Structure formats: C-alpha cells, structure tokens
GROMACS .gro file of C-alpha atoms in nm:
model
  338
    1MET     CA    1  -5.646  -7.720   4.098
    2ALA     CA    2  -5.275  -7.767   4.143
    3SER     CA    3  -5.046  -7.802   3.847
    4TYR     CA    4  -4.862  -8.125   3.785
    5THR     CA    5  -4.485  -8.109   3.745
    6LYS     CA    6  -4.242  -8.397   3.756
    7ASN     CA    7  -3.864  -8.415   3.746
    8LYS     CA    8  -3.764  -8.049   3.752
    9LYS     CA    9  -3.398  -8.124   3.682
   10TYR     CA   10  -3.323  -7.958   3.350
   11LYS     CA   11  -3.045  -8.105   3.136
   12PHE     CA   12  -2.995  -7.787   2.933
   13PRO     CA   13  -3.128  -7.484   3.124
   14TRP     CA   14  -2.990  -7.257   2.850
   15LEU     CA   15  -3.183  -7.427   2.570
   16GLY     CA   16  -3.455  -7.157   2.565
   17PRO     CA   17  -3.221  -6.861   2.502
   18VAL     CA   18  -3.026  -7.063   2.243
   19LEU     CA   19  -3.341  -7.157   2.052
   20LEU     CA   20  -3.464  -6.798   2.066
   21VAL     CA   21  -3.135  -6.664   1.925
   22VAL     CA   22  -3.126  -6.933   1.653
   23THR     CA   23  -3.488  -6.860   1.556
   24VAL     CA   24  -3.421  -6.485   1.527
   25LEU     CA   25  -3.106  -6.542   1.320
   26LEU     CA   26  -3.282  -6.786   1.086
   27PHE     CA   27  -3.571  -6.541   1.055
   28PHE     CA   28  -3.346  -6.266   0.917
   29VAL     CA   29  -3.141  -6.506   0.705
   30SER     CA   30  -3.469  -6.627   0.555
   31MET     CA   31  -3.540  -6.274   0.436
   32ALA     CA   32  -3.197  -6.251   0.273
   33VAL     CA   33  -3.196  -6.585   0.087
   34GLY     CA   34  -3.389  -6.655  -0.228
   35ALA     CA   35  -3.384  -6.621  -0.607
   36VAL     CA   36  -3.260  -6.269  -0.547
   37LYS     CA   37  -2.994  -6.264  -0.274
   38ILE     CA   38  -3.010  -5.958  -0.050
   39PRO     CA   39  -2.731  -5.880   0.199
   40LEU     CA   40  -2.848  -5.873   0.560
   41GLY     CA   41  -2.759  -5.507   0.589
   42ASP     CA   42  -2.986  -5.428   0.295
   43VAL     CA   43  -3.263  -5.635   0.454
   44PHE     CA   44  -3.262  -5.411   0.762
   45ARG     CA   45  -3.254  -5.100   0.546
   46ALA     CA   46  -3.541  -5.225   0.330
   47LEU     CA   47  -3.760  -5.289   0.634
   48GLY     CA   48  -3.748  -4.920   0.724
   49ASP     CA   49  -3.732  -4.768   0.377
   50PRO     CA   50  -4.039  -4.814   0.152
   51SER     CA   51  -3.852  -4.638  -0.130
   52SER     CA   52  -3.583  -4.910  -0.132
   53SER     CA   53  -3.569  -5.136  -0.436
   54ASP     CA   54  -3.564  -5.438  -0.204
   55TYR     CA   55  -3.868  -5.329  -0.003
   56ILE     CA   56  -4.126  -5.518  -0.209
   57ILE     CA   57  -3.925  -5.842  -0.203
   58VAL     CA   58  -3.849  -5.828   0.169
   59VAL     CA   59  -4.179  -5.697   0.305
   60ASN     CA   60  -4.433  -5.845   0.064
   61LEU     CA   61  -4.272  -6.182  -0.007
   62ARG     CA   62  -4.006  -6.291   0.240
   63LEU     CA   63  -4.130  -6.136   0.562
   64PRO     CA   64  -4.471  -6.313   0.543
   65ARG     CA   65  -4.297  -6.639   0.453
   66ALA     CA   66  -4.054  -6.619   0.745
   67ALA     CA   67  -4.335  -6.526   0.983
   68ALA     CA   68  -4.542  -6.817   0.851
   69CYS     CA   69  -4.249  -7.053   0.916
   70ILE     CA   70  -4.248  -6.947   1.280
   71LEU     CA   71  -4.626  -6.972   1.320
   72VAL     CA   72  -4.665  -7.303   1.134
   73GLY     CA   73  -4.365  -7.462   1.304
   74SER     CA   74  -4.485  -7.358   1.649
   75ALA     CA   75  -4.841  -7.467   1.575
   76LEU     CA   76  -4.761  -7.817   1.450
   77ALA     CA   77  -4.498  -7.880   1.718
   78CYS     CA   78  -4.730  -7.777   2.003
   79SER     CA   79  -5.027  -7.969   1.863
   80GLY     CA   80  -4.804  -8.277   1.840
   81LEU     CA   81  -4.705  -8.241   2.205
   82VAL     CA   82  -5.070  -8.210   2.312
   83LEU     CA   83  -5.181  -8.512   2.107
   84GLN     CA   84  -4.894  -8.733   2.223
   85THR     CA   85  -4.980  -8.655   2.585
   86MET     CA   86  -5.358  -8.684   2.547
   87LEU     CA   87  -5.345  -9.011   2.353
   88ASN     CA   88  -5.048  -9.140   2.555
   89ASN     CA   89  -4.883  -9.239   2.228
   90SER     CA   90  -4.541  -9.130   2.108
   91LEU     CA   91  -4.646  -9.172   1.743
   92ALA     CA   92  -4.935  -8.925   1.756
   93SER     CA   93  -4.918  -8.601   1.557
   94PRO     CA   94  -5.171  -8.402   1.353
   95GLY     CA   95  -5.008  -8.511   1.027
   96ILE     CA   96  -5.016  -8.881   1.109
   97ILE     CA   97  -5.358  -8.933   1.266
   98GLY     CA   98  -5.553  -8.745   1.000
   99ILE     CA   99  -5.617  -8.402   1.151
  100ASN     CA  100  -5.413  -8.218   0.888
  101SER     CA  101  -5.572  -8.419   0.609
  102GLY     CA  102  -5.917  -8.338   0.747
  103ALA     CA  103  -5.828  -7.970   0.740
  104GLY     CA  104  -5.693  -8.012   0.385
  105LEU     CA  105  -6.014  -8.181   0.270
  106ALA     CA  106  -6.218  -7.901   0.425
  107ILE     CA  107  -6.016  -7.628   0.255
  108VAL     CA  108  -6.074  -7.795  -0.082
  109VAL     CA  109  -6.448  -7.837  -0.016
  110PHE     CA  110  -6.486  -7.479   0.102
  111SER     CA  111  -6.288  -7.360  -0.201
  112VAL     CA  112  -6.545  -7.530  -0.425
  113TRP     CA  113  -6.830  -7.368  -0.231
  114PHE     CA  114  -6.687  -7.021  -0.174
  115GLY     CA  115  -6.422  -6.988  -0.444
  116GLY     CA  116  -6.101  -6.822  -0.326
  117SER     CA  117  -6.249  -6.667  -0.012
  118LEU     CA  118  -5.978  -6.668   0.255
  119ILE     CA  119  -6.240  -6.635   0.528
  120GLY     CA  120  -6.422  -6.942   0.401
  121GLN     CA  121  -6.102  -7.139   0.366
  122THR     CA  122  -5.983  -7.044   0.715
  123ILE     CA  123  -6.315  -7.142   0.871
  124GLY     CA  124  -6.311  -7.461   0.669
  125THR     CA  125  -5.965  -7.569   0.781
  126PHE     CA  126  -6.061  -7.522   1.145
  127LEU     CA  127  -6.385  -7.716   1.109
  128GLY     CA  128  -6.213  -7.994   0.916
  129ALA     CA  129  -5.934  -8.024   1.171
  130PHE     CA  130  -6.174  -8.016   1.467
  131LEU     CA  131  -6.411  -8.276   1.324
  132SER     CA  132  -6.117  -8.501   1.235
  133ALA     CA  133  -5.976  -8.468   1.588
  134MET     CA  134  -6.315  -8.548   1.741
  135LEU     CA  135  -6.354  -8.847   1.508
  136ILE     CA  136  -6.018  -8.994   1.611
  137TYR     CA  137  -6.093  -8.931   1.978
  138ALA     CA  138  -6.439  -9.091   1.945
  139ILE     CA  139  -6.292  -9.399   1.777
  140GLY     CA  140  -6.051  -9.444   2.065
  141ARG     CA  141  -6.308  -9.374   2.336
  142PHE     CA  142  -6.605  -9.576   2.214
  143SER     CA  143  -6.437  -9.862   2.030
  144GLY     CA  144  -6.185  -9.945   2.301
  145ALA     CA  145  -5.907  -9.939   2.043
  146SER     CA  146  -5.555  -9.972   2.177
  147ARG     CA  147  -5.310  -9.687   2.134
  148ASN     CA  148  -5.151  -9.833   1.823
  149LYS     CA  149  -5.481  -9.935   1.667
  150LEU     CA  150  -5.586  -9.573   1.715
  151ILE     CA  151  -5.279  -9.457   1.523
  152LEU     CA  152  -5.353  -9.708   1.246
  153ALA     CA  153  -5.713  -9.584   1.232
  154GLY     CA  154  -5.581  -9.228   1.204
  155ILE     CA  155  -5.346  -9.324   0.920
  156ALA     CA  156  -5.633  -9.495   0.736
  157ILE     CA  157  -5.857  -9.190   0.778
  158SER     CA  158  -5.574  -8.967   0.661
  159ARG     CA  159  -5.538  -9.169   0.341
  160LEU     CA  160  -5.916  -9.158   0.289
  161PHE     CA  161  -5.918  -8.779   0.318
  162ALA     CA  162  -5.619  -8.757   0.081
  163ALA     CA  163  -5.805  -8.969  -0.175
  164LEU     CA  164  -6.112  -8.745  -0.144
  165ILE     CA  165  -5.892  -8.439  -0.198
  166ASP     CA  166  -5.755  -8.598  -0.517
  167ALA     CA  167  -6.105  -8.681  -0.639
  168ILE     CA  168  -6.238  -8.329  -0.581
  169VAL     CA  169  -5.935  -8.166  -0.745
  170LEU     CA  170  -5.960  -8.396  -1.048
  171VAL     CA  171  -6.323  -8.294  -1.096
  172ASN     CA  172  -6.254  -7.927  -1.015
  173PRO     CA  173  -5.894  -7.861  -1.127
  174ASP     CA  174  -5.931  -7.484  -1.083
  175VAL     CA  175  -5.975  -7.528  -0.707
  176MET     CA  176  -5.604  -7.596  -0.655
  177THR     CA  177  -5.335  -7.474  -0.893
  178ASP     CA  178  -5.052  -7.674  -0.734
  179ARG     CA  179  -5.189  -7.991  -0.578
  180VAL     CA  180  -4.849  -8.157  -0.533
  181ALA     CA  181  -4.704  -7.863  -0.341
  182PHE     CA  182  -5.016  -7.848  -0.121
  183GLN     CA  183  -5.004  -8.217  -0.036
  184LEU     CA  184  -4.631  -8.211   0.039
  185GLY     CA  185  -4.642  -7.880   0.225
  186THR     CA  186  -4.506  -7.549   0.099
  187LEU     CA  187  -4.466  -7.196   0.229
  188SER     CA  188  -4.393  -7.033  -0.106
  189LYS     CA  189  -4.753  -6.915  -0.151
  190VAL     CA  190  -4.782  -6.724   0.178
  191SER     CA  191  -4.875  -6.357   0.143
  192LEU     CA  192  -4.952  -6.076   0.383
  193THR     CA  193  -5.322  -6.133   0.315
  194SER     CA  194  -5.320  -6.508   0.386
  195LEU     CA  195  -5.102  -6.446   0.692
  196SER     CA  196  -5.355  -6.195   0.825
  197PHE     CA  197  -5.620  -6.472   0.827
  198GLY     CA  198  -5.420  -6.777   0.934
  199GLY     CA  199  -5.187  -6.598   1.177
  200PRO     CA  200  -5.452  -6.490   1.434
  201VAL     CA  201  -5.604  -6.841   1.431
  202ILE     CA  202  -5.266  -6.993   1.518
  203ALA     CA  203  -5.196  -6.722   1.776
  204VAL     CA  204  -5.522  -6.801   1.961
  205GLY     CA  205  -5.439  -7.172   1.950
  206LEU     CA  206  -5.088  -7.116   2.087
  207ILE     CA  207  -5.219  -6.903   2.374
  208GLY     CA  208  -5.481  -7.169   2.447
  209VAL     CA  209  -5.243  -7.466   2.464
  210LEU     CA  210  -4.993  -7.264   2.667
  211ILE     CA  211  -5.261  -7.182   2.927
  212MET     CA  212  -5.378  -7.545   2.934
  213SER     CA  213  -5.025  -7.685   2.946
  214ARG     CA  214  -5.010  -7.626   3.321
  215TYR     CA  215  -5.245  -7.921   3.368
  216LEU     CA  216  -5.149  -8.131   3.066
  217GLY     CA  217  -4.917  -8.355   3.268
  218MET     CA  218  -5.209  -8.473   3.483
  219LEU     CA  219  -5.339  -8.675   3.188
  220THR     CA  220  -5.028  -8.892   3.203
  221LEU     CA  221  -5.144  -9.012   3.545
  222GLY     CA  222  -5.470  -9.154   3.409
  223ASP     CA  223  -5.822  -9.015   3.401
  224ASP     CA  224  -5.914  -9.135   3.750
  225VAL     CA  225  -5.613  -8.973   3.914
  226ALA     CA  226  -5.658  -8.654   3.714
  227THR     CA  227  -6.023  -8.637   3.821
  228SER     CA  228  -5.927  -8.690   4.186
  229LEU     CA  229  -5.688  -8.395   4.153
  230GLY     CA  230  -5.975  -8.170   4.048
  231MET     CA  231  -5.954  -8.188   3.667
  232ASN     CA  232  -6.270  -8.206   3.457
  233VAL     CA  233  -6.110  -8.451   3.214
  234LYS     CA  234  -6.386  -8.453   2.950
  235LEU     CA  235  -6.406  -8.073   2.934
  236TYR     CA  236  -6.027  -8.045   2.929
  237ARG     CA  237  -5.994  -8.290   2.640
  238PHE     CA  238  -6.264  -8.105   2.444
  239PHE     CA  239  -6.089  -7.770   2.474
  240ALA     CA  240  -5.749  -7.927   2.409
  241LEU     CA  241  -5.880  -8.073   2.082
  242PHE     CA  242  -6.041  -7.736   2.004
  243PHE     CA  243  -5.706  -7.557   2.033
  244VAL     CA  244  -5.526  -7.835   1.843
  245ALA     CA  245  -5.780  -7.785   1.564
  246LEU     CA  246  -5.707  -7.411   1.560
  247LEU     CA  247  -5.334  -7.482   1.537
  248SER     CA  248  -5.363  -7.753   1.272
  249GLY     CA  249  -5.624  -7.567   1.069
  250GLY     CA  250  -5.425  -7.245   1.068
  251ALA     CA  251  -5.108  -7.433   0.974
  252VAL     CA  252  -5.276  -7.614   0.683
  253ALA     CA  253  -5.425  -7.285   0.559
  254LEU     CA  254  -5.074  -7.138   0.536
  255SER     CA  255  -4.855  -7.433   0.444
  256GLY     CA  256  -5.065  -7.720   0.312
  257LEU     CA  257  -5.028  -8.075   0.444
  258LEU     CA  258  -4.692  -8.043   0.615
  259SER     CA  259  -4.614  -8.368   0.798
  260PHE     CA  260  -4.378  -8.505   1.064
  261LEU     CA  261  -4.297  -8.176   1.240
  262GLY     CA  262  -4.552  -8.247   1.511
  263LEU     CA  263  -4.393  -8.589   1.558
  264ILE     CA  264  -4.030  -8.481   1.571
  265ALA     CA  265  -4.023  -8.164   1.778
  266PRO     CA  266  -4.180  -8.281   2.109
  267HIS     CA  267  -3.953  -8.586   2.129
  268ILE     CA  268  -3.632  -8.396   2.064
  269VAL     CA  269  -3.716  -8.123   2.316
  270ARG     CA  270  -3.804  -8.384   2.582
  271LYS     CA  271  -3.467  -8.547   2.527
  272LEU     CA  272  -3.285  -8.215   2.551
  273ILE     CA  273  -3.445  -8.073   2.865
  274GLY     CA  274  -3.524  -8.390   3.059
  275THR     CA  275  -3.838  -8.253   3.224
  276LYS     CA  276  -4.212  -8.289   3.232
  277SER     CA  277  -4.278  -7.930   3.330
  278TYR     CA  278  -4.532  -7.885   3.056
  279PRO     CA  279  -4.548  -7.503   3.037
  280ARG     CA  280  -4.171  -7.494   2.981
  281LEU     CA  281  -4.190  -7.794   2.751
  282MET     CA  282  -4.463  -7.624   2.546
  283VAL     CA  283  -4.266  -7.301   2.503
  284LEU     CA  284  -3.944  -7.479   2.406
  285THR     CA  285  -4.131  -7.712   2.170
  286ALA     CA  286  -4.282  -7.408   1.998
  287LEU     CA  287  -3.940  -7.246   1.961
  288PHE     CA  288  -3.783  -7.567   1.831
  289GLY     CA  289  -4.065  -7.616   1.581
  290ALA     CA  290  -4.025  -7.258   1.458
  291ALA     CA  291  -3.647  -7.288   1.420
  292LEU     CA  292  -3.671  -7.627   1.247
  293THR     CA  293  -3.929  -7.502   0.999
  294LEU     CA  294  -3.720  -7.195   0.917
  295LEU     CA  295  -3.416  -7.418   0.864
  296CYS     CA  296  -3.602  -7.669   0.643
  297ASP     CA  297  -3.752  -7.385   0.439
  298LEU     CA  298  -3.405  -7.238   0.382
  299ILE     CA  299  -3.270  -7.578   0.274
  300ALA     CA  300  -3.567  -7.623   0.039
  301ARG     CA  301  -3.481  -7.291  -0.128
  302VAL     CA  302  -3.109  -7.347  -0.182
  303VAL     CA  303  -3.056  -7.722  -0.226
  304VAL     CA  304  -3.159  -7.723  -0.596
  305ALA     CA  305  -3.131  -7.348  -0.662
  306PRO     CA  306  -3.248  -7.170  -0.870
  307PHE     CA  307  -3.541  -7.412  -0.835
  308GLU     CA  308  -3.721  -7.465  -0.506
  309LEU     CA  309  -3.843  -7.779  -0.333
  310PRO     CA  310  -4.159  -7.791  -0.120
  311VAL     CA  311  -4.052  -7.765   0.243
  312GLY     CA  312  -4.248  -8.084   0.312
  313VAL     CA  313  -3.990  -8.281   0.112
  314ILE     CA  314  -3.711  -8.175   0.348
  315MET     CA  315  -3.933  -8.236   0.649
  316ALA     CA  316  -4.014  -8.587   0.526
  317ILE     CA  317  -3.646  -8.669   0.474
  318LEU     CA  318  -3.595  -8.586   0.842
  319GLY     CA  319  -3.924  -8.723   0.968
  320VAL     CA  320  -3.951  -9.066   0.808
  321PRO     CA  321  -3.632  -9.208   0.967
  322PHE     CA  322  -3.739  -9.060   1.301
  323PHE     CA  323  -4.084  -9.219   1.265
  324LEU     CA  324  -3.928  -9.559   1.192
  325PHE     CA  325  -3.697  -9.520   1.491
  326LEU     CA  326  -3.996  -9.459   1.719
  327ILE     CA  327  -4.166  -9.770   1.582
  328PHE     CA  328  -3.869 -10.003   1.617
  329ASP     CA  329  -3.704  -9.887   1.939
  330LYS     CA  330  -3.780 -10.071   2.262
  331GLY     CA  331  -4.067  -9.840   2.353
  332GLY     CA  332  -4.218  -9.875   2.008
  333ARG     CA  333  -4.203 -10.255   2.026
  334ARG     CA  334  -4.373 -10.239   2.365
  335LEU     CA  335  -4.648 -10.020   2.223
  336ALA     CA  336  -4.693 -10.247   1.924
  337ARG     CA  337  -4.807 -10.526   2.153
  338ASN     CA  338  -5.093 -10.315   2.295
   0.00000   0.00000   0.00000
C-alpha cells in the first residue's frame, strides 16, 4: 500500500529543529522554576549528584513534571490530529468530543473500585477513553449525523460524563482530593511513580500513531478512494481509535481533563509547514504540543506566584478564542451548514 502525500512544499523547513531546541530549553527551565528557584547550573549539578540539596526537588518533583508536560502535550496534540483527519472536522479533539471526559469518568469509577491503585486507574483511563471514542464513532457511522452534529453529540456526552464525575465525587469525596484541579487539568501531582505507569501507555500510543500516520492522509480522500488504494478502512479506524485512546487515557491519568491542546496544535502546525505529509506533520505536532504544554505550565507557576494555577486555566485562555475563531471563520460557517 503506497503512502499518501500531498503538497510537499514546506513553508518552514527549519521548524522541526527550532521546536526541538525550544522544547529542550523549556524542559530545563521548567526544572529551575518553582516555589524554590534553582539556577540552571545547579539543576545540571543536582541531576548528577544525589548528595546535592537540590536533588530531591529536581529529580523527584520537577523532572517528572517536565517529562509529563512533554508526554501529555505530545499525546493530546497527536490525538487531535488523528481525530480531525478521521472525522474530517477541524473542531474535533479528545477534549471536545468527550474522549477525555470518558477517561476521567473511568478513573473516578476505578478509584472507587480499586482505591488508589495506579494500575487500576491507568487501565480505567484507557478503557474509558476507548469506549468513548467508539461511542462517538458509532454515533457518526450509524446515525448518519453530519460532522457538526457529531461534534455537538460529543460535547453533550462530555458534559454528561462531567456530571457523572461530579455525582460520584460528591458521594465519595475521598476518591478525589482536588476535583477542581482535575477537571481543569494540572500537572502538579505528577510523581515518578505515576509517570512510570502513564508514560509507557503514552509512548506506545505515540509510536502507534506515528506508524499509522503514513496512511492517515488517505482518509481525506474518502473511504471509497482509500479502499481502492489498498487500505482496510474499518480496521485502520479501529486501530487509530485504539491508539488515540492510549494517548488520551495516559494524558488524563497524568494531567486530568486538560482541554483545547488537541484542538490548537494540529491547526497551528499545518499553517506553519503548509504540507499534508502526515508523518512529518505528526512529529512536528507532537513537538509543538510538548513545547506549548511546557510553556503553559511555566506560566501557570509564575503568573500568580507564590500560588499556582492549574495549567488547564492557561490552556483555556489560549484555546477558547481559537475555538471560536474556527467556528466563525469561513470554513467554520461552511461546516455549520452541514
């Protein structure tokens, strides 16, 4: 089966190296900034010196958080790209159509059943995300809903899951110590232990969507054309949703219900590189999502210091105007008539 690539003219061929450098810089700055400021030089020394007074702060607290920013940002950005392509809808993202909320509901339910078991919670987030993704896909496939009706259905399901989360937490308040931070999205609770469970899940999902990205562009041609080119469309969609569920579930396990990143990142990267070479688009979208999450997390730490905002607040401030722009631009008005 041949890969599908269109318009190989890149607007910014140097975007990849720039994003990589920015991500690395933000990663180390993230380990220096916090309630206790640590000079960058001391950060490097602490990483290699367990006897250093800064070692516990850097290695046990800030390193897992910075790594989680990269993993969560990459996961949500790539899952947004896959969903927007599969559903042929620029408004699709795991936070908007209910996949993240499904994962959040599952983590609360599994917490009631299994207590604080990280294994149970990780399995639960994946199952919740996957079942939510399959539900949205089934609604679109069997009801004949238009692209925008599908988004509206996803938003309604997302609100339903959020209400169920509230109901369970009200009855079982010990299940979640900080419900507001979870629902807005936060990375302040990430530890080496939680990262060791959620990180591999996201890593598998990223590898999966990167491998499948070679053929992702075929879906933009329509199912009939994709089938004529040798693609098993039904099987491809199933595995694509499977990997999206891994990405979304792992992200929710680490950061809570972080929204809008999966909506923003794919659009901005498309504008910057001007290509539909999906393997390259997937890699750059992952890097952009990682860098943006690191940046938003840094802003959340310093904007009201010494207090800290949930990173989801900063993401929403960026995401809501972008979401409205997508709805009201010419393309959005065209979609609204579907």
